Amino acid sequence: MKLRIAVLSDLHATGHAENNPSSSYMRAHPRAEDPDLFSDLKETIARECLTVDLLVCPGDICDKGDQIGFT
């Protein structure tokens, strides 16, 4: 049996992302002009017919550790 694992890392989710377009943070409450990262991911999964058994997020979920990012 093969185990398929997907890794989603370095999200840097925060409620206090700077207004800097080169910032590497994902806003917990995105604005209309922010990229829709999860919709793009869902489209890629559907287009490529990808399936996994386990999703792992090994680090930097909330780089600065704010409560909004954890939520």
mmCIF file of N, CA, C and O in Angstrom:
data_model
loop_
_atom_site.group_PDB
_atom_site.id
_atom_site.type_symbol
_atom_site.label_atom_id
_atom_site.label_comp_id
_atom_site.label_asym_id
_atom_site.label_seq_id
_atom_site.Cartn_x
_atom_site.Cartn_y
_atom_site.Cartn_z
ATOM 1 N N MET A 1 0.837 -1.186 0.000
ATOM 2 C CA MET A 1 0.000 0.000 0.000
ATOM 3 C C MET A 1 0.885 1.254 0.000
ATOM 4 O O MET A 1 1.827 1.358 0.770
ATOM 5 N N LYS A 2 0.564 2.179 -0.866
ATOM 6 C CA LYS A 2 1.280 3.446 -0.920
ATOM 7 C C LYS A 2 0.529 4.483 -0.099
ATOM 8 O O LYS A 2 -0.694 4.560 -0.148
ATOM 9 N N LEU A 3 1.276 5.291 0.622
ATOM 10 C CA LEU A 3 0.707 6.398 1.382
ATOM 11 C C LEU A 3 1.086 7.682 0.662
ATOM 12 O O LEU A 3 2.263 7.969 0.464
ATOM 13 N N ARG A 4 0.086 8.450 0.245
ATOM 14 C CA ARG A 4 0.340 9.719 -0.453
ATOM 15 C C ARG A 4 0.191 10.859 0.544
ATOM 16 O O ARG A 4 -0.861 11.016 1.171
ATOM 17 N N ILE A 5 1.249 11.648 0.668
ATOM 18 C CA ILE A 5 1.294 12.739 1.628
ATOM 19 C C ILE A 5 1.492 14.053 0.892
ATOM 20 O O ILE A 5 2.365 14.171 0.034
ATOM 21 N N ALA A 6 0.681 15.038 1.231
ATOM 22 C CA ALA A 6 0.860 16.394 0.699
ATOM 23 C C ALA A 6 1.416 17.270 1.815
ATOM 24 O O ALA A 6 1.025 17.146 2.978
ATOM 25 N N VAL A 7 2.331 18.153 1.456
ATOM 26 C CA VAL A 7 2.944 19.060 2.423
ATOM 27 C C VAL A 7 2.581 20.489 2.048
ATOM 28 O O VAL A 7 2.827 20.932 0.926
ATOM 29 N N LEU A 8 1.997 21.188 2.982
ATOM 30 C CA LEU A 8 1.624 22.595 2.816
ATOM 31 C C LEU A 8 2.350 23.353 3.912
ATOM 32 O O LEU A 8 2.042 23.207 5.088
ATOM 33 N N SER A 9 3.348 24.138 3.532
ATOM 34 C CA SER A 9 4.237 24.722 4.533
ATOM 35 C C SER A 9 4.427 26.217 4.320
ATOM 36 O O SER A 9 4.193 26.743 3.242
ATOM 37 N N ASP A 10 4.870 26.858 5.366
ATOM 38 C CA ASP A 10 5.248 28.275 5.347
ATOM 39 C C ASP A 10 4.102 29.188 4.921
ATOM 40 O O ASP A 10 4.265 30.073 4.088
ATOM 41 N N LEU A 11 2.933 28.985 5.510
ATOM 42 C CA LEU A 11 1.779 29.836 5.193
ATOM 43 C C LEU A 11 1.930 31.242 5.766
ATOM 44 O O LEU A 11 1.441 32.197 5.188
ATOM 45 N N HIS A 12 2.569 31.352 6.914
ATOM 46 C CA HIS A 12 2.764 32.646 7.567
ATOM 47 C C HIS A 12 1.433 33.388 7.734
ATOM 48 O O HIS A 12 1.343 34.575 7.442
ATOM 49 N N ALA A 13 0.394 32.687 8.169
ATOM 50 C CA ALA A 13 -0.922 33.308 8.353
ATOM 51 C C ALA A 13 -0.877 34.301 9.507
ATOM 52 O O ALA A 13 -0.372 34.003 10.585
ATOM 53 N N THR A 14 -1.407 35.479 9.271
ATOM 54 C CA THR A 14 -1.405 36.515 10.295
ATOM 55 C C THR A 14 -2.588 37.447 10.101
ATOM 56 O O THR A 14 -3.119 37.565 9.004
ATOM 57 N N GLY A 15 -2.978 38.068 11.157
ATOM 58 C CA GLY A 15 -4.008 39.091 11.074
ATOM 59 C C GLY A 15 -3.415 40.465 10.885
ATOM 60 O O GLY A 15 -4.130 41.453 10.778
ATOM 61 N N HIS A 16 -2.086 40.541 10.841
ATOM 62 C CA HIS A 16 -1.416 41.848 10.801
ATOM 63 C C HIS A 16 -0.391 41.943 9.676
ATOM 64 O O HIS A 16 0.701 42.465 9.871
ATOM 65 N N ALA A 17 -0.728 41.425 8.510
ATOM 66 C CA ALA A 17 0.207 41.507 7.380
ATOM 67 C C ALA A 17 0.413 42.961 6.985
ATOM 68 O O ALA A 17 -0.520 43.753 6.982
ATOM 69 N N GLU A 18 1.644 43.282 6.660
ATOM 70 C CA GLU A 18 1.957 44.645 6.227
ATOM 71 C C GLU A 18 1.347 44.914 4.862
ATOM 72 O O GLU A 18 1.046 43.996 4.112
ATOM 73 N N ASN A 19 1.175 46.171 4.532
ATOM 74 C CA ASN A 19 0.659 46.545 3.217
ATOM 75 C C ASN A 19 1.781 46.568 2.194
ATOM 76 O O ASN A 19 1.879 47.442 1.373
ATOM 77 N N ASN A 20 2.629 45.591 2.254
ATOM 78 C CA ASN A 20 3.780 45.484 1.377
ATOM 79 C C ASN A 20 3.524 44.336 0.399
ATOM 80 O O ASN A 20 3.396 43.194 0.814
ATOM 81 N N PRO A 21 3.435 44.613 -0.903
ATOM 82 C CA PRO A 21 3.127 43.553 -1.860
ATOM 83 C C PRO A 21 4.156 42.430 -1.901
ATOM 84 O O PRO A 21 3.854 41.329 -2.314
ATOM 85 N N SER A 22 5.384 42.687 -1.434
ATOM 86 C CA SER A 22 6.396 41.640 -1.436
ATOM 87 C C SER A 22 6.406 40.861 -0.118
ATOM 88 O O SER A 22 7.209 39.968 0.063
ATOM 89 N N SER A 23 5.494 41.190 0.784
ATOM 90 C CA SER A 23 5.408 40.504 2.063
ATOM 91 C C SER A 23 5.070 39.036 1.848
ATOM 92 O O SER A 23 4.288 38.675 0.982
ATOM 93 N N SER A 24 5.672 38.155 2.647
ATOM 94 C CA SER A 24 5.433 36.724 2.472
ATOM 95 C C SER A 24 4.436 36.187 3.495
ATOM 96 O O SER A 24 4.576 35.081 3.978
ATOM 97 N N TYR A 25 3.446 36.975 3.825
ATOM 98 C CA TYR A 25 2.429 36.568 4.776
ATOM 99 C C TYR A 25 1.093 36.362 4.083
ATOM 100 O O TYR A 25 0.755 37.047 3.128
ATOM 101 N N MET A 26 0.309 35.414 4.586
ATOM 102 C CA MET A 26 -1.040 35.187 4.092
ATOM 103 C C MET A 26 -1.997 35.822 5.096
ATOM 104 O O MET A 26 -1.966 35.489 6.283
ATOM 105 N N ARG A 27 -2.796 36.750 4.635
ATOM 106 C CA ARG A 27 -3.730 37.424 5.535
ATOM 107 C C ARG A 27 -4.798 36.462 6.017
ATOM 108 O O ARG A 27 -5.370 35.710 5.241
ATOM 109 N N ALA A 28 -5.087 36.496 7.307
ATOM 110 C CA ALA A 28 -6.148 35.677 7.875
ATOM 111 C C ALA A 28 -7.509 36.139 7.349
ATOM 112 O O ALA A 28 -8.423 35.354 7.202
ATOM 113 N N HIS A 29 -7.632 37.422 7.075
ATOM 114 C CA HIS A 29 -8.856 38.001 6.510
ATOM 115 C C HIS A 29 -8.454 38.738 5.236
ATOM 116 O O HIS A 29 -8.223 39.946 5.257
ATOM 117 N N PRO A 30 -8.347 38.008 4.112
ATOM 118 C CA PRO A 30 -7.831 38.624 2.887
ATOM 119 C C PRO A 30 -8.713 39.754 2.364
ATOM 120 O O PRO A 30 -9.919 39.757 2.572
ATOM 121 N N ARG A 31 -8.068 40.675 1.710
ATOM 122 C CA ARG A 31 -8.780 41.757 1.033
ATOM 123 C C ARG A 31 -9.107 41.304 -0.383
ATOM 124 O O ARG A 31 -8.568 40.311 -0.863
ATOM 125 N N ALA A 32 -9.985 42.016 -1.034
ATOM 126 C CA ALA A 32 -10.411 41.650 -2.398
ATOM 127 C C ALA A 32 -9.216 41.587 -3.352
ATOM 128 O O ALA A 32 -9.183 40.751 -4.246
ATOM 129 N N GLU A 33 -8.231 42.443 -3.173
ATOM 130 C CA GLU A 33 -7.082 42.481 -4.094
ATOM 131 C C GLU A 33 -5.999 41.453 -3.756
ATOM 132 O O GLU A 33 -5.043 41.281 -4.512
ATOM 133 N N ASP A 34 -6.119 40.752 -2.635
ATOM 134 C CA ASP A 34 -5.136 39.728 -2.270
ATOM 135 C C ASP A 34 -5.330 38.481 -3.123
ATOM 136 O O ASP A 34 -6.450 38.158 -3.523
ATOM 137 N N PRO A 35 -4.255 37.738 -3.390
ATOM 138 C CA PRO A 35 -4.401 36.481 -4.137
ATOM 139 C C PRO A 35 -5.257 35.489 -3.355
ATOM 140 O O PRO A 35 -5.201 35.450 -2.133
ATOM 141 N N ASP A 36 -6.053 34.717 -4.051
ATOM 142 C CA ASP A 36 -6.890 33.694 -3.415
ATOM 143 C C ASP A 36 -6.128 32.375 -3.481
ATOM 144 O O ASP A 36 -6.330 31.556 -4.372
ATOM 145 N N LEU A 37 -5.242 32.178 -2.523
ATOM 146 C CA LEU A 37 -4.307 31.058 -2.564
ATOM 147 C C LEU A 37 -4.996 29.700 -2.515
ATOM 148 O O LEU A 37 -4.613 28.778 -3.212
ATOM 149 N N PHE A 38 -6.019 29.568 -1.694
ATOM 150 C CA PHE A 38 -6.656 28.262 -1.560
ATOM 151 C C PHE A 38 -7.527 27.931 -2.762
ATOM 152 O O PHE A 38 -7.655 26.769 -3.130
ATOM 153 N N SER A 39 -8.123 28.912 -3.406
ATOM 154 C CA SER A 39 -8.870 28.635 -4.633
ATOM 155 C C SER A 39 -7.922 28.162 -5.725
ATOM 156 O O SER A 39 -8.228 27.223 -6.462
ATOM 157 N N ASP A 40 -6.756 28.809 -5.834
ATOM 158 C CA ASP A 40 -5.753 28.368 -6.812
ATOM 159 C C ASP A 40 -5.310 26.939 -6.517
ATOM 160 O O ASP A 40 -5.150 26.136 -7.428
ATOM 161 N N LEU A 41 -5.131 26.615 -5.250
ATOM 162 C CA LEU A 41 -4.722 25.266 -4.864
ATOM 163 C C LEU A 41 -5.811 24.258 -5.218
ATOM 164 O O LEU A 41 -5.536 23.198 -5.778
ATOM 165 N N LYS A 42 -7.070 24.588 -4.920
ATOM 166 C CA LYS A 42 -8.184 23.696 -5.255
ATOM 167 C C LYS A 42 -8.271 23.463 -6.767
ATOM 168 O O LYS A 42 -8.521 22.342 -7.212
ATOM 169 N N GLU A 43 -8.064 24.516 -7.547
ATOM 170 C CA GLU A 43 -8.093 24.378 -9.010
ATOM 171 C C GLU A 43 -6.979 23.452 -9.495
ATOM 172 O O GLU A 43 -7.194 22.621 -10.386
ATOM 173 N N THR A 44 -5.789 23.585 -8.938
ATOM 174 C CA THR A 44 -4.663 22.727 -9.321
ATOM 175 C C THR A 44 -4.956 21.271 -8.967
ATOM 176 O O THR A 44 -4.706 20.364 -9.764
ATOM 177 N N ILE A 45 -5.499 21.044 -7.773
ATOM 178 C CA ILE A 45 -5.835 19.682 -7.347
ATOM 179 C C ILE A 45 -6.853 19.066 -8.301
ATOM 180 O O ILE A 45 -6.693 17.919 -8.734
ATOM 181 N N ALA A 46 -7.894 19.827 -8.648
ATOM 182 C CA ALA A 46 -8.931 19.319 -9.556
ATOM 183 C C ALA A 46 -8.372 19.075 -10.959
ATOM 184 O O ALA A 46 -8.614 18.025 -11.559
ATOM 185 N N ARG A 47 -7.611 20.035 -11.478
ATOM 186 C CA ARG A 47 -7.068 19.930 -12.834
ATOM 187 C C ARG A 47 -6.129 18.738 -12.979
ATOM 188 O O ARG A 47 -6.153 18.016 -13.974
ATOM 189 N N GLU A 48 -5.307 18.503 -11.972
ATOM 190 C CA GLU A 48 -4.312 17.433 -12.016
ATOM 191 C C GLU A 48 -4.844 16.111 -11.456
ATOM 192 O O GLU A 48 -4.109 15.122 -11.423
ATOM 193 N N CYS A 49 -6.118 16.114 -11.009
ATOM 194 C CA CYS A 49 -6.736 14.907 -10.417
ATOM 195 C C CYS A 49 -5.875 14.355 -9.279
ATOM 196 O O CYS A 49 -5.621 13.143 -9.190
ATOM 197 N N LEU A 50 -5.409 15.232 -8.410
ATOM 198 C CA LEU A 50 -4.535 14.829 -7.313
ATOM 199 C C LEU A 50 -5.356 14.321 -6.126
ATOM 200 O O LEU A 50 -6.409 14.854 -5.818
ATOM 201 N N THR A 51 -4.867 13.279 -5.490
ATOM 202 C CA THR A 51 -5.471 12.778 -4.259
ATOM 203 C C THR A 51 -4.352 12.463 -3.284
ATOM 204 O O THR A 51 -3.240 12.097 -3.680
ATOM 205 N N VAL A 52 -4.643 12.618 -2.002
ATOM 206 C CA VAL A 52 -3.662 12.308 -0.960
ATOM 207 C C VAL A 52 -4.380 11.605 0.193
ATOM 208 O O VAL A 52 -5.597 11.694 0.336
ATOM 209 N N ASP A 53 -3.595 10.937 0.996
ATOM 210 C CA ASP A 53 -4.112 10.271 2.183
ATOM 211 C C ASP A 53 -3.919 11.122 3.430
ATOM 212 O O ASP A 53 -4.645 10.963 4.413
ATOM 213 N N LEU A 54 -2.945 12.009 3.383
ATOM 214 C CA LEU A 54 -2.595 12.778 4.570
ATOM 215 C C LEU A 54 -2.078 14.150 4.155
ATOM 216 O O LEU A 54 -1.261 14.253 3.240
ATOM 217 N N LEU A 55 -2.544 15.182 4.821
ATOM 218 C CA LEU A 55 -2.053 16.546 4.605
ATOM 219 C C LEU A 55 -1.266 16.950 5.845
ATOM 220 O O LEU A 55 -1.768 16.863 6.967
ATOM 221 N N VAL A 56 -0.032 17.383 5.630
ATOM 222 C CA VAL A 56 0.852 17.777 6.724
ATOM 223 C C VAL A 56 1.246 19.232 6.538
ATOM 224 O O VAL A 56 1.602 19.647 5.432
ATOM 225 N N CYS A 57 1.169 19.993 7.615
ATOM 226 C CA CYS A 57 1.654 21.376 7.596
ATOM 227 C C CYS A 57 2.747 21.475 8.659
ATOM 228 O O CYS A 57 2.470 21.709 9.834
ATOM 229 N N PRO A 58 4.031 21.267 8.263
ATOM 230 C CA PRO A 58 5.099 21.100 9.232
ATOM 231 C C PRO A 58 5.618 22.370 9.905
ATOM 232 O O PRO A 58 6.331 22.278 10.886
ATOM 233 N N GLY A 59 5.293 23.520 9.396
ATOM 234 C CA GLY A 59 5.852 24.678 10.084
ATOM 235 C C GLY A 59 5.451 26.005 9.503
ATOM 236 O O GLY A 59 4.917 26.091 8.401
ATOM 237 N N ASP A 60 5.709 27.016 10.289
ATOM 238 C CA ASP A 60 5.433 28.408 9.932
ATOM 239 C C ASP A 60 3.978 28.625 9.523
ATOM 240 O O ASP A 60 3.674 29.350 8.594
ATOM 241 N N ILE A 61 3.070 27.964 10.246
ATOM 242 C CA ILE A 61 1.655 28.224 10.004
ATOM 243 C C ILE A 61 1.371 29.678 10.378
ATOM 244 O O ILE A 61 0.766 30.422 9.632
ATOM 245 N N CYS A 62 1.821 30.055 11.546
ATOM 246 C CA CYS A 62 1.649 31.419 12.045
ATOM 247 C C CYS A 62 3.003 31.913 12.514
ATOM 248 O O CYS A 62 3.315 31.842 13.697
ATOM 249 N N ASP A 63 3.788 32.412 11.598
ATOM 250 C CA ASP A 63 5.174 32.798 11.872
ATOM 251 C C ASP A 63 5.297 33.727 13.075
ATOM 252 O O ASP A 63 6.175 33.561 13.897
ATOM 253 N N LYS A 64 4.439 34.693 13.193
ATOM 254 C CA LYS A 64 4.528 35.647 14.296
ATOM 255 C C LYS A 64 3.653 35.235 15.480
ATOM 256 O O LYS A 64 3.615 35.914 16.483
ATOM 257 N N GLY A 65 2.906 34.145 15.339
ATOM 258 C CA GLY A 65 2.153 33.583 16.451
ATOM 259 C C GLY A 65 0.986 34.420 16.943
ATOM 260 O O GLY A 65 0.667 34.364 18.124
ATOM 261 N N ASP A 66 0.326 35.194 16.087
ATOM 262 C CA ASP A 66 -0.817 35.953 16.583
ATOM 263 C C ASP A 66 -2.088 35.105 16.545
ATOM 264 O O ASP A 66 -2.219 34.156 15.784
ATOM 265 N N GLN A 67 -3.010 35.406 17.426
ATOM 266 C CA GLN A 67 -4.223 34.612 17.585
ATOM 267 C C GLN A 67 -5.058 34.572 16.310
ATOM 268 O O GLN A 67 -5.637 33.553 15.967
ATOM 269 N N ILE A 68 -5.122 35.663 15.587
ATOM 270 C CA ILE A 68 -5.904 35.702 14.344
ATOM 271 C C ILE A 68 -5.335 34.721 13.332
ATOM 272 O O ILE A 68 -6.064 33.998 12.675
ATOM 273 N N GLY A 69 -4.028 34.655 13.230
ATOM 274 C CA GLY A 69 -3.389 33.712 12.318
ATOM 275 C C GLY A 69 -3.657 32.267 12.706
ATOM 276 O O GLY A 69 -3.916 31.425 11.857
ATOM 277 N N PHE A 70 -3.597 31.956 13.997
ATOM 278 C CA PHE A 70 -3.886 30.588 14.449
ATOM 279 C C PHE A 70 -5.326 30.199 14.111
ATOM 280 O O PHE A 70 -5.595 29.068 13.742
ATOM 281 N N THR A 71 -6.243 31.133 14.280
ATOM 282 C CA THR A 71 -7.649 30.852 13.978
ATOM 283 C C THR A 71 -7.815 30.571 12.520
ATOM 284 O O THR A 71 -8.487 29.641 12.114
#
